[in-house]
PDB file of C-alpha atoms and ligand atoms in Angstrom:
ATOM      1  CA  UNK L   1     -15.705  15.306   4.383  1.00  0.00           C
ATOM      2  CA  UNK L   2     -19.180  14.136   5.273  1.00  0.00           C
ATOM      3  CA  UNK L   3     -19.832  10.338   5.456  1.00  0.00           C
ATOM      4  CA  UNK L   4     -22.233   8.684   2.921  1.00  0.00           C
ATOM      5  CA  UNK L   5     -25.602   8.087   4.285  1.00  0.00           C
ATOM      6  CA  UNK L   6     -25.884   4.833   6.278  1.00  0.00           C
ATOM      7  CA  UNK L   7     -22.017   5.078   6.941  1.00  0.00           C
ATOM      8  CA  UNK L   8     -19.564   7.096   9.754  1.00  0.00           C
ATOM      9  CA  UNK L   9     -16.229   7.685   9.394  1.00  0.00           C
ATOM     10  CA  UNK L  10     -14.157   7.203  12.808  1.00  0.00           C
ATOM     11  CA  UNK L  11     -10.249   8.703  12.386  1.00  0.00           C
ATOM     12  CA  UNK L  12      -8.036   5.587  13.283  1.00  0.00           C
ATOM     13  CA  UNK L  13      -4.786   7.608  12.033  1.00  0.00           C
ATOM     14  CA  UNK L  14      -4.269  11.501  11.536  1.00  0.00           C
ATOM     15  CA  UNK L  15      -2.566  13.366   8.115  1.00  0.00           C
ATOM     16  CA  UNK L  16       0.034  14.377  10.773  1.00  0.00           C
ATOM     17  CA  UNK L  17       0.660  10.372  12.367  1.00  0.00           C
ATOM     18  CA  UNK L  18       0.988   9.230   8.645  1.00  0.00           C
ATOM     19  CA  UNK L  19       3.034  12.414   7.383  1.00  0.00           C
ATOM     20  CA  UNK L  20       5.794  11.753  10.466  1.00  0.00           C
ATOM     21  CA  UNK L  21       5.639   7.931  10.074  1.00  0.00           C
ATOM     22  CA  UNK L  22       6.249   8.302   6.302  1.00  0.00           C
ATOM     23  CA  UNK L  23       8.806  10.893   6.518  1.00  0.00           C
ATOM     24  CA  UNK L  24      10.920   8.179   9.139  1.00  0.00           C
ATOM     25  CA  UNK L  25      10.090   5.472   6.426  1.00  0.00           C
ATOM     26  CA  UNK L  26      11.596   7.478   3.392  1.00  0.00           C
ATOM     27  CA  UNK L  27      15.031   8.402   5.629  1.00  0.00           C
ATOM     28  CA  UNK L  28      15.347   4.460   6.432  1.00  0.00           C
ATOM     29  CA  UNK L  29      14.955   3.556   2.710  1.00  0.00           C
ATOM     30  CA  UNK L  30      17.169   6.243   1.773  1.00  0.00           C
ATOM     31  CA  UNK L  31      19.862   4.558   4.172  1.00  0.00           C
ATOM     32  CA  UNK L  32      19.573   1.348   3.011  1.00  0.00           C
ATOM     33  CA  UNK L  33      19.702   1.976  -0.866  1.00  0.00           C
ATOM     34  CA  UNK L  34      22.517   4.224  -1.316  1.00  0.00           C
ATOM     35  CA  UNK L  35      24.379   3.674  -4.564  1.00  0.00           C
ATOM     36  CA  UNK L  36      21.742   0.901  -5.408  1.00  0.00           C
ATOM     37  CA  UNK L  37      19.461   1.538  -8.707  1.00  0.00           C
ATOM     38  CA  UNK L  38      16.262   1.864  -7.017  1.00  0.00           C
ATOM     39  CA  UNK L  39      12.987   1.052  -8.681  1.00  0.00           C
ATOM     40  CA  UNK L  40       9.479   1.954  -6.883  1.00  0.00           C
ATOM     41  CA  UNK L  41       6.601  -0.126  -7.807  1.00  0.00           C
ATOM     42  CA  UNK L  42       3.227   1.451  -6.786  1.00  0.00           C
ATOM     43  CA  UNK L  43       0.198  -0.687  -6.373  1.00  0.00           C
ATOM     44  CA  UNK L  44      -2.845   0.804  -8.187  1.00  0.00           C
ATOM     45  CA  UNK L  45      -4.971   2.282  -6.999  1.00  0.00           C
ATOM     46  CA  UNK L  46      -4.853   2.223  -3.162  1.00  0.00           C
ATOM     47  CA  UNK L  47      -1.043   3.644  -2.954  1.00  0.00           C
ATOM     48  CA  UNK L  48      -1.110   6.373  -5.161  1.00  0.00           C
ATOM     49  CA  UNK L  49      -1.199   8.615  -2.469  1.00  0.00           C
ATOM     50  CA  UNK L  50       1.310   6.910   0.056  1.00  0.00           C
ATOM     51  CA  UNK L  51       3.909   6.612  -3.064  1.00  0.00           C
ATOM     52  CA  UNK L  52       3.573  10.083  -3.582  1.00  0.00           C
ATOM     53  CA  UNK L  53       4.347  11.754  -0.270  1.00  0.00           C
ATOM     54  CA  UNK L  54       6.984   8.432   0.171  1.00  0.00           C
ATOM     55  CA  UNK L  55       9.072   9.463  -2.973  1.00  0.00           C
ATOM     56  CA  UNK L  56       9.630  12.940  -1.737  1.00  0.00           C
ATOM     57  CA  UNK L  57      11.346  11.509   1.659  1.00  0.00           C
ATOM     58  CA  UNK L  58      13.872   9.485  -0.760  1.00  0.00           C
ATOM     59  CA  UNK L  59      16.509  11.446  -1.007  1.00  0.00           C
ATOM     60  CA  UNK L  60      17.899   8.905  -3.928  1.00  0.00           C
ATOM     61  CA  UNK L  61      17.951   8.780  -7.533  1.00  0.00           C
ATOM     62  CA  UNK L  62      14.846   6.524  -8.004  1.00  0.00           C
ATOM     63  CA  UNK L  63      12.530   5.668 -10.662  1.00  0.00           C
ATOM     64  CA  UNK L  64       8.831   4.879 -10.429  1.00  0.00           C
ATOM     65  CA  UNK L  65       6.406   2.420 -12.194  1.00  0.00           C
ATOM     66  CA  UNK L  66       3.163   0.852 -11.261  1.00  0.00           C
ATOM     67  CA  UNK L  67       0.900  -2.040 -11.400  1.00  0.00           C
ATOM     68  CA  UNK L  68      -2.878  -2.755 -10.908  1.00  0.00           C
ATOM     69  CA  UNK L  69      -4.308  -5.649  -9.686  1.00  0.00           C
ATOM     70  CA  UNK L  70      -7.957  -6.862  -9.325  1.00  0.00           C
ATOM     71  CA  UNK L  71      -9.567  -5.993  -5.839  1.00  0.00           C
ATOM     72  CA  UNK L  72     -12.222  -5.962  -3.588  1.00  0.00           C
ATOM     73  CA  UNK L  73     -14.597  -4.045  -5.813  1.00  0.00           C
ATOM     74  CA  UNK L  74     -17.506  -2.244  -3.982  1.00  0.00           C
ATOM     75  CA  UNK L  75     -17.267  -5.121  -1.290  1.00  0.00           C
ATOM     76  CA  UNK L  76     -15.590  -5.150   1.830  1.00  0.00           C
ATOM     77  CA  UNK L  77     -14.439  -8.910   1.884  1.00  0.00           C
ATOM     78  CA  UNK L  78     -11.519 -10.408  -0.087  1.00  0.00           C
ATOM     79  CA  UNK L  79     -12.529 -12.127  -3.397  1.00  0.00           C
ATOM     80  CA  UNK L  80      -8.844 -13.878  -3.229  1.00  0.00           C
ATOM     81  CA  UNK L  81      -8.634 -13.576  -6.589  1.00  0.00           C
ATOM     82  CA  UNK L  82      -5.796 -11.805  -8.026  1.00  0.00           C
ATOM     83  CA  UNK L  83      -5.192 -10.735 -11.622  1.00  0.00           C
ATOM     84  CA  UNK L  84      -2.989  -8.287 -13.476  1.00  0.00           C
ATOM     85  CA  UNK L  85      -4.861  -5.416 -14.829  1.00  0.00           C
ATOM     86  CA  UNK L  86      -1.824  -3.369 -16.013  1.00  0.00           C
ATOM     87  CA  UNK L  87       1.598  -4.606 -15.849  1.00  0.00           C
ATOM     88  CA  UNK L  88       4.957  -2.908 -15.562  1.00  0.00           C
ATOM     89  CA  UNK L  89       6.042  -0.401 -18.134  1.00  0.00           C
ATOM     90  CA  UNK L  90       9.713  -0.876 -17.889  1.00  0.00           C
ATOM     91  CA  UNK L  91      11.976  -3.918 -17.339  1.00  0.00           C
ATOM     92  CA  UNK L  92      13.297  -4.284 -13.568  1.00  0.00           C
ATOM     93  CA  UNK L  93      16.293  -6.278 -14.621  1.00  0.00           C
ATOM     94  CA  UNK L  94      19.306  -4.862 -12.756  1.00  0.00           C
ATOM     95  CA  UNK L  95      17.455  -2.835 -10.339  1.00  0.00           C
ATOM     96  CA  UNK L  96      16.044  -3.167  -6.632  1.00  0.00           C
ATOM     97  CA  UNK L  97      12.817  -3.367  -6.448  1.00  0.00           C
ATOM     98  CA  UNK L  98      10.587  -1.555  -3.786  1.00  0.00           C
ATOM     99  CA  UNK L  99       6.708  -2.737  -4.030  1.00  0.00           C
ATOM    100  CA  UNK L 100       4.609  -0.125  -2.441  1.00  0.00           C
ATOM    101  CA  UNK L 101       1.331  -1.354  -1.371  1.00  0.00           C
ATOM    102  CA  UNK L 102      -1.651   0.307   0.680  1.00  0.00           C
ATOM    103  CA  UNK L 103      -2.443  -2.420   3.085  1.00  0.00           C
ATOM    104  CA  UNK L 104      -1.908  -5.965   3.429  1.00  0.00           C
ATOM    105  CA  UNK L 105      -4.901  -7.960   4.739  1.00  0.00           C
ATOM    106  CA  UNK L 106      -5.059 -11.713   3.671  1.00  0.00           C
ATOM    107  CA  UNK L 107      -1.659 -11.473   2.029  1.00  0.00           C
ATOM    108  CA  UNK L 108      -2.827 -12.932  -0.901  1.00  0.00           C
ATOM    109  CA  UNK L 109      -2.578  -9.796  -3.301  1.00  0.00           C
ATOM    110  CA  UNK L 110       1.016  -9.140  -2.134  1.00  0.00           C
ATOM    111  CA  UNK L 111       2.198 -12.960  -2.240  1.00  0.00           C
ATOM    112  CA  UNK L 112       1.288 -13.088  -5.817  1.00  0.00           C
ATOM    113  CA  UNK L 113       3.031  -9.215  -6.840  1.00  0.00           C
ATOM    114  CA  UNK L 114       6.411 -10.905  -4.869  1.00  0.00           C
ATOM    115  CA  UNK L 115       6.406 -13.730  -7.072  1.00  0.00           C
ATOM    116  CA  UNK L 116       5.656 -11.828 -10.065  1.00  0.00           C
ATOM    117  CA  UNK L 117       8.286  -9.374  -9.825  1.00  0.00           C
ATOM    118  CA  UNK L 118      10.937 -12.012  -8.400  1.00  0.00           C
ATOM    119  CA  UNK L 119      10.593 -13.819 -11.782  1.00  0.00           C
ATOM    120  CA  UNK L 120      11.682 -10.704 -13.660  1.00  0.00           C
ATOM    121  CA  UNK L 121      15.097 -10.322 -12.868  1.00  0.00           C
ATOM    122  CA  UNK L 122      15.413  -7.683  -9.957  1.00  0.00           C
ATOM    123  CA  UNK L 123      18.604  -7.585  -8.047  1.00  0.00           C
ATOM    124  CA  UNK L 124      16.193  -7.919  -4.843  1.00  0.00           C
ATOM    125  CA  UNK L 125      12.535  -7.326  -4.314  1.00  0.00           C
ATOM    126  CA  UNK L 126      11.663  -6.041  -0.610  1.00  0.00           C
ATOM    127  CA  UNK L 127       7.829  -4.802   0.337  1.00  0.00           C
ATOM    128  CA  UNK L 128       6.497  -1.303   1.773  1.00  0.00           C
ATOM    129  CA  UNK L 129       3.290  -0.945   3.135  1.00  0.00           C
ATOM    130  CA  UNK L 130       1.458   1.590   4.891  1.00  0.00           C
ATOM    131  CA  UNK L 131      -1.030  -0.806   6.700  1.00  0.00           C
ATOM    132  CA  UNK L 132      -0.806  -4.007   8.154  1.00  0.00           C
ATOM    133  CA  UNK L 133      -3.845  -6.094   9.289  1.00  0.00           C
ATOM    134  CA  UNK L 134      -1.909  -9.227  10.730  1.00  0.00           C
ATOM    135  CA  UNK L 135      -4.922 -11.034  12.068  1.00  0.00           C
ATOM    136  CA  UNK L 136      -6.619 -11.788   8.884  1.00  0.00           C
ATOM    137  CA  UNK L 137      -2.964 -12.870   7.105  1.00  0.00           C
ATOM    138  CA  UNK L 138      -4.051 -16.515   5.187  1.00  0.00           C
ATOM    139  CA  UNK L 139      -0.246 -15.969   3.682  1.00  0.00           C
ATOM    140  CA  UNK L 140       3.085 -15.210   4.995  1.00  0.00           C
ATOM    141  CA  UNK L 141       4.635 -12.180   3.202  1.00  0.00           C
ATOM    142  CA  UNK L 142       7.382 -10.224   4.047  1.00  0.00           C
ATOM    143  CA  UNK L 143       6.662  -7.045   5.241  1.00  0.00           C
ATOM    144  CA  UNK L 144      10.473  -5.143   5.154  1.00  0.00           C
ATOM    145  CA  UNK L 145       8.875  -1.698   5.324  1.00  0.00           C
ATOM    146  CA  UNK L 146       5.559  -0.989   7.085  1.00  0.00           C
ATOM    147  CA  UNK L 147       3.850   1.904   8.319  1.00  0.00           C
ATOM    148  CA  UNK L 148       1.313   0.561  10.997  1.00  0.00           C
ATOM    149  CA  UNK L 149      -0.100  -2.307  12.146  1.00  0.00           C
ATOM    150  CA  UNK L 150      -4.068  -2.012  12.710  1.00  0.00           C
ATOM    151  CA  UNK L 151      -6.666  -3.913  13.873  1.00  0.00           C
ATOM    152  CA  UNK L 152      -8.976  -6.026  12.050  1.00  0.00           C
ATOM    153  CA  UNK L 153     -11.202  -3.118  10.831  1.00  0.00           C
ATOM    154  CA  UNK L 154     -12.326  -2.029   7.067  1.00  0.00           C
ATOM    155  CA  UNK L 155     -10.626   1.604   6.477  1.00  0.00           C
ATOM    156  CA  UNK L 156     -10.573   4.247   3.953  1.00  0.00           C
ATOM    157  CA  UNK L 157      -8.938   7.259   3.472  1.00  0.00           C
ATOM    158  CA  UNK L 158      -5.394   8.420   2.224  1.00  0.00           C
ATOM    159  CA  UNK L 159      -5.647   6.259  -0.998  1.00  0.00           C
ATOM    160  CA  UNK L 160      -8.056   3.494   0.560  1.00  0.00           C
ATOM    161  CA  UNK L 161     -11.939   3.340  -0.880  1.00  0.00           C
ATOM    162  CA  UNK L 162     -14.881   1.776  -0.550  1.00  0.00           C
ATOM    163  CA  UNK L 163     -16.438   1.228  -4.186  1.00  0.00           C
ATOM    164  CA  UNK L 164     -13.947   4.319  -5.274  1.00  0.00           C
ATOM    165  CA  UNK L 165     -15.467   6.672  -2.741  1.00  0.00           C
ATOM    166  CA  UNK L 166     -13.210   8.217   0.306  1.00  0.00           C
ATOM    167  CA  UNK L 167     -10.044   8.038  -1.376  1.00  0.00           C
ATOM    168  CA  UNK L 168      -9.127  11.381  -1.010  1.00  0.00           C
ATOM    169  CA  UNK L 169      -9.652  11.745   2.814  1.00  0.00           C
ATOM    170  CA  UNK L 170      -6.356  13.414   4.403  1.00  0.00           C
ATOM    171  CA  UNK L 171      -6.974  10.476   7.310  1.00  0.00           C
ATOM    172  CA  UNK L 172      -7.150   6.733   7.369  1.00  0.00           C
ATOM    173  CA  UNK L 173     -10.554   5.943   8.951  1.00  0.00           C
ATOM    174  CA  UNK L 174     -12.743   3.468  10.231  1.00  0.00           C
ATOM    175  CA  UNK L 175     -15.907   3.019   8.237  1.00  0.00           C
ATOM    176  CA  UNK L 176     -18.661   2.222  10.271  1.00  0.00           C
ATOM    177  CA  UNK L 177     -21.996   1.223   8.560  1.00  0.00           C
ATOM    178  CA  UNK L 178     -24.940   2.680  10.627  1.00  0.00           C
ATOM    179  CA  UNK L 179     -27.592   0.824   8.361  1.00  0.00           C
ATOM    180  CA  UNK L 180     -26.693  -2.329   9.702  1.00  0.00           C
TER     181      UNK L 180
HETATM  182  P1  5GP J   1      -4.977  -8.783   0.696  1.00  0.00           P
HETATM  183  O1  5GP J   1      -5.022  -9.514  -1.015  1.00  0.00           O
HETATM  184  O2  5GP J   1      -3.846  -8.555   1.481  1.00  0.00           O
HETATM  185  O3  5GP J   1      -6.369  -9.632   1.215  1.00  0.00           O
HETATM  186  O4  5GP J   1      -5.425  -7.496   0.277  1.00  0.00           O
HETATM  187  C1  5GP J   1      -5.063  -6.414  -0.446  1.00  0.00           C
HETATM  188  C2  5GP J   1      -5.738  -5.540  -0.926  1.00  0.00           C
HETATM  189  O5  5GP J   1      -7.194  -5.414  -0.428  1.00  0.00           O
HETATM  190  C3  5GP J   1      -5.564  -3.957  -0.374  1.00  0.00           C
HETATM  191  O6  5GP J   1      -4.330  -3.632  -1.549  1.00  0.00           O
HETATM  192  C4  5GP J   1      -6.672  -3.413  -0.699  1.00  0.00           C
HETATM  193  O7  5GP J   1      -6.786  -2.922  -1.767  1.00  0.00           O
HETATM  194  C5  5GP J   1      -7.586  -4.271  -0.256  1.00  0.00           C
HETATM  195  N1  5GP J   1      -8.079  -3.988   1.441  1.00  0.00           N
HETATM  196  C6  5GP J   1      -7.470  -4.792   2.164  1.00  0.00           C
HETATM  197  N2  5GP J   1      -7.833  -4.473   3.438  1.00  0.00           N
HETATM  198  C7  5GP J   1      -8.688  -3.216   3.088  1.00  0.00           C
HETATM  199  C8  5GP J   1      -9.442  -2.335   3.775  1.00  0.00           C
HETATM  200  O8  5GP J   1      -9.396  -2.358   5.037  1.00  0.00           O
HETATM  201  N3  5GP J   1     -10.118  -1.127   3.476  1.00  0.00           N
HETATM  202  C9  5GP J   1      -9.956  -0.844   2.074  1.00  0.00           C
HETATM  203  N4  5GP J   1     -10.356   0.198   1.194  1.00  0.00           N
HETATM  204  N5  5GP J   1      -9.116  -1.934   1.194  1.00  0.00           N
HETATM  205  C10 5GP J   1      -8.865  -3.015   1.834  1.00  0.00           C
END
């Protein structure tokens, strides 16, 4: 895909690398949740492609729900403000929950979600994130399943956007501003 004017895209993780890592995560989750009722909660919108690929590597009778929270908007800096835009459709009581996120940056979003979901009566709550930017962490969050650790760069693609653009890139790319 061609980058917008004033922007350049550099592949950080190829579609092939991502697919093989997700297959591995799916296998681990399948082993860990044998005979346990499991709900995966995708955090919209960034996790939609990751979740879609991950569930196909989980060989268990799972269900899926979604939450949406306020995010960066069109800027590339965290506002630190977390607000629920869409809550869960179904009760998670009596189920094990796996929260599926695209990326953990400051940790503020996942810290909030973790507390929120834990208070809803789940048997257990674990977190699975495709990407982890540990350098920018402000709040410690338990990352039980992690795809890749990446440096402190703003990335797009494979579900991640900037101002709603680039979500459909098959690779995770570093977004470089060329007009700065
Ligand atoms: P946190 O609350 O951990 O700072 O941020 C989590 C959210 O910020 C992610 O779910 C994602 O929406 C957004 N975010 C953080 N880093 C990046 C990045 O490098 N690229 C994009 N596109 N979004 C990011």
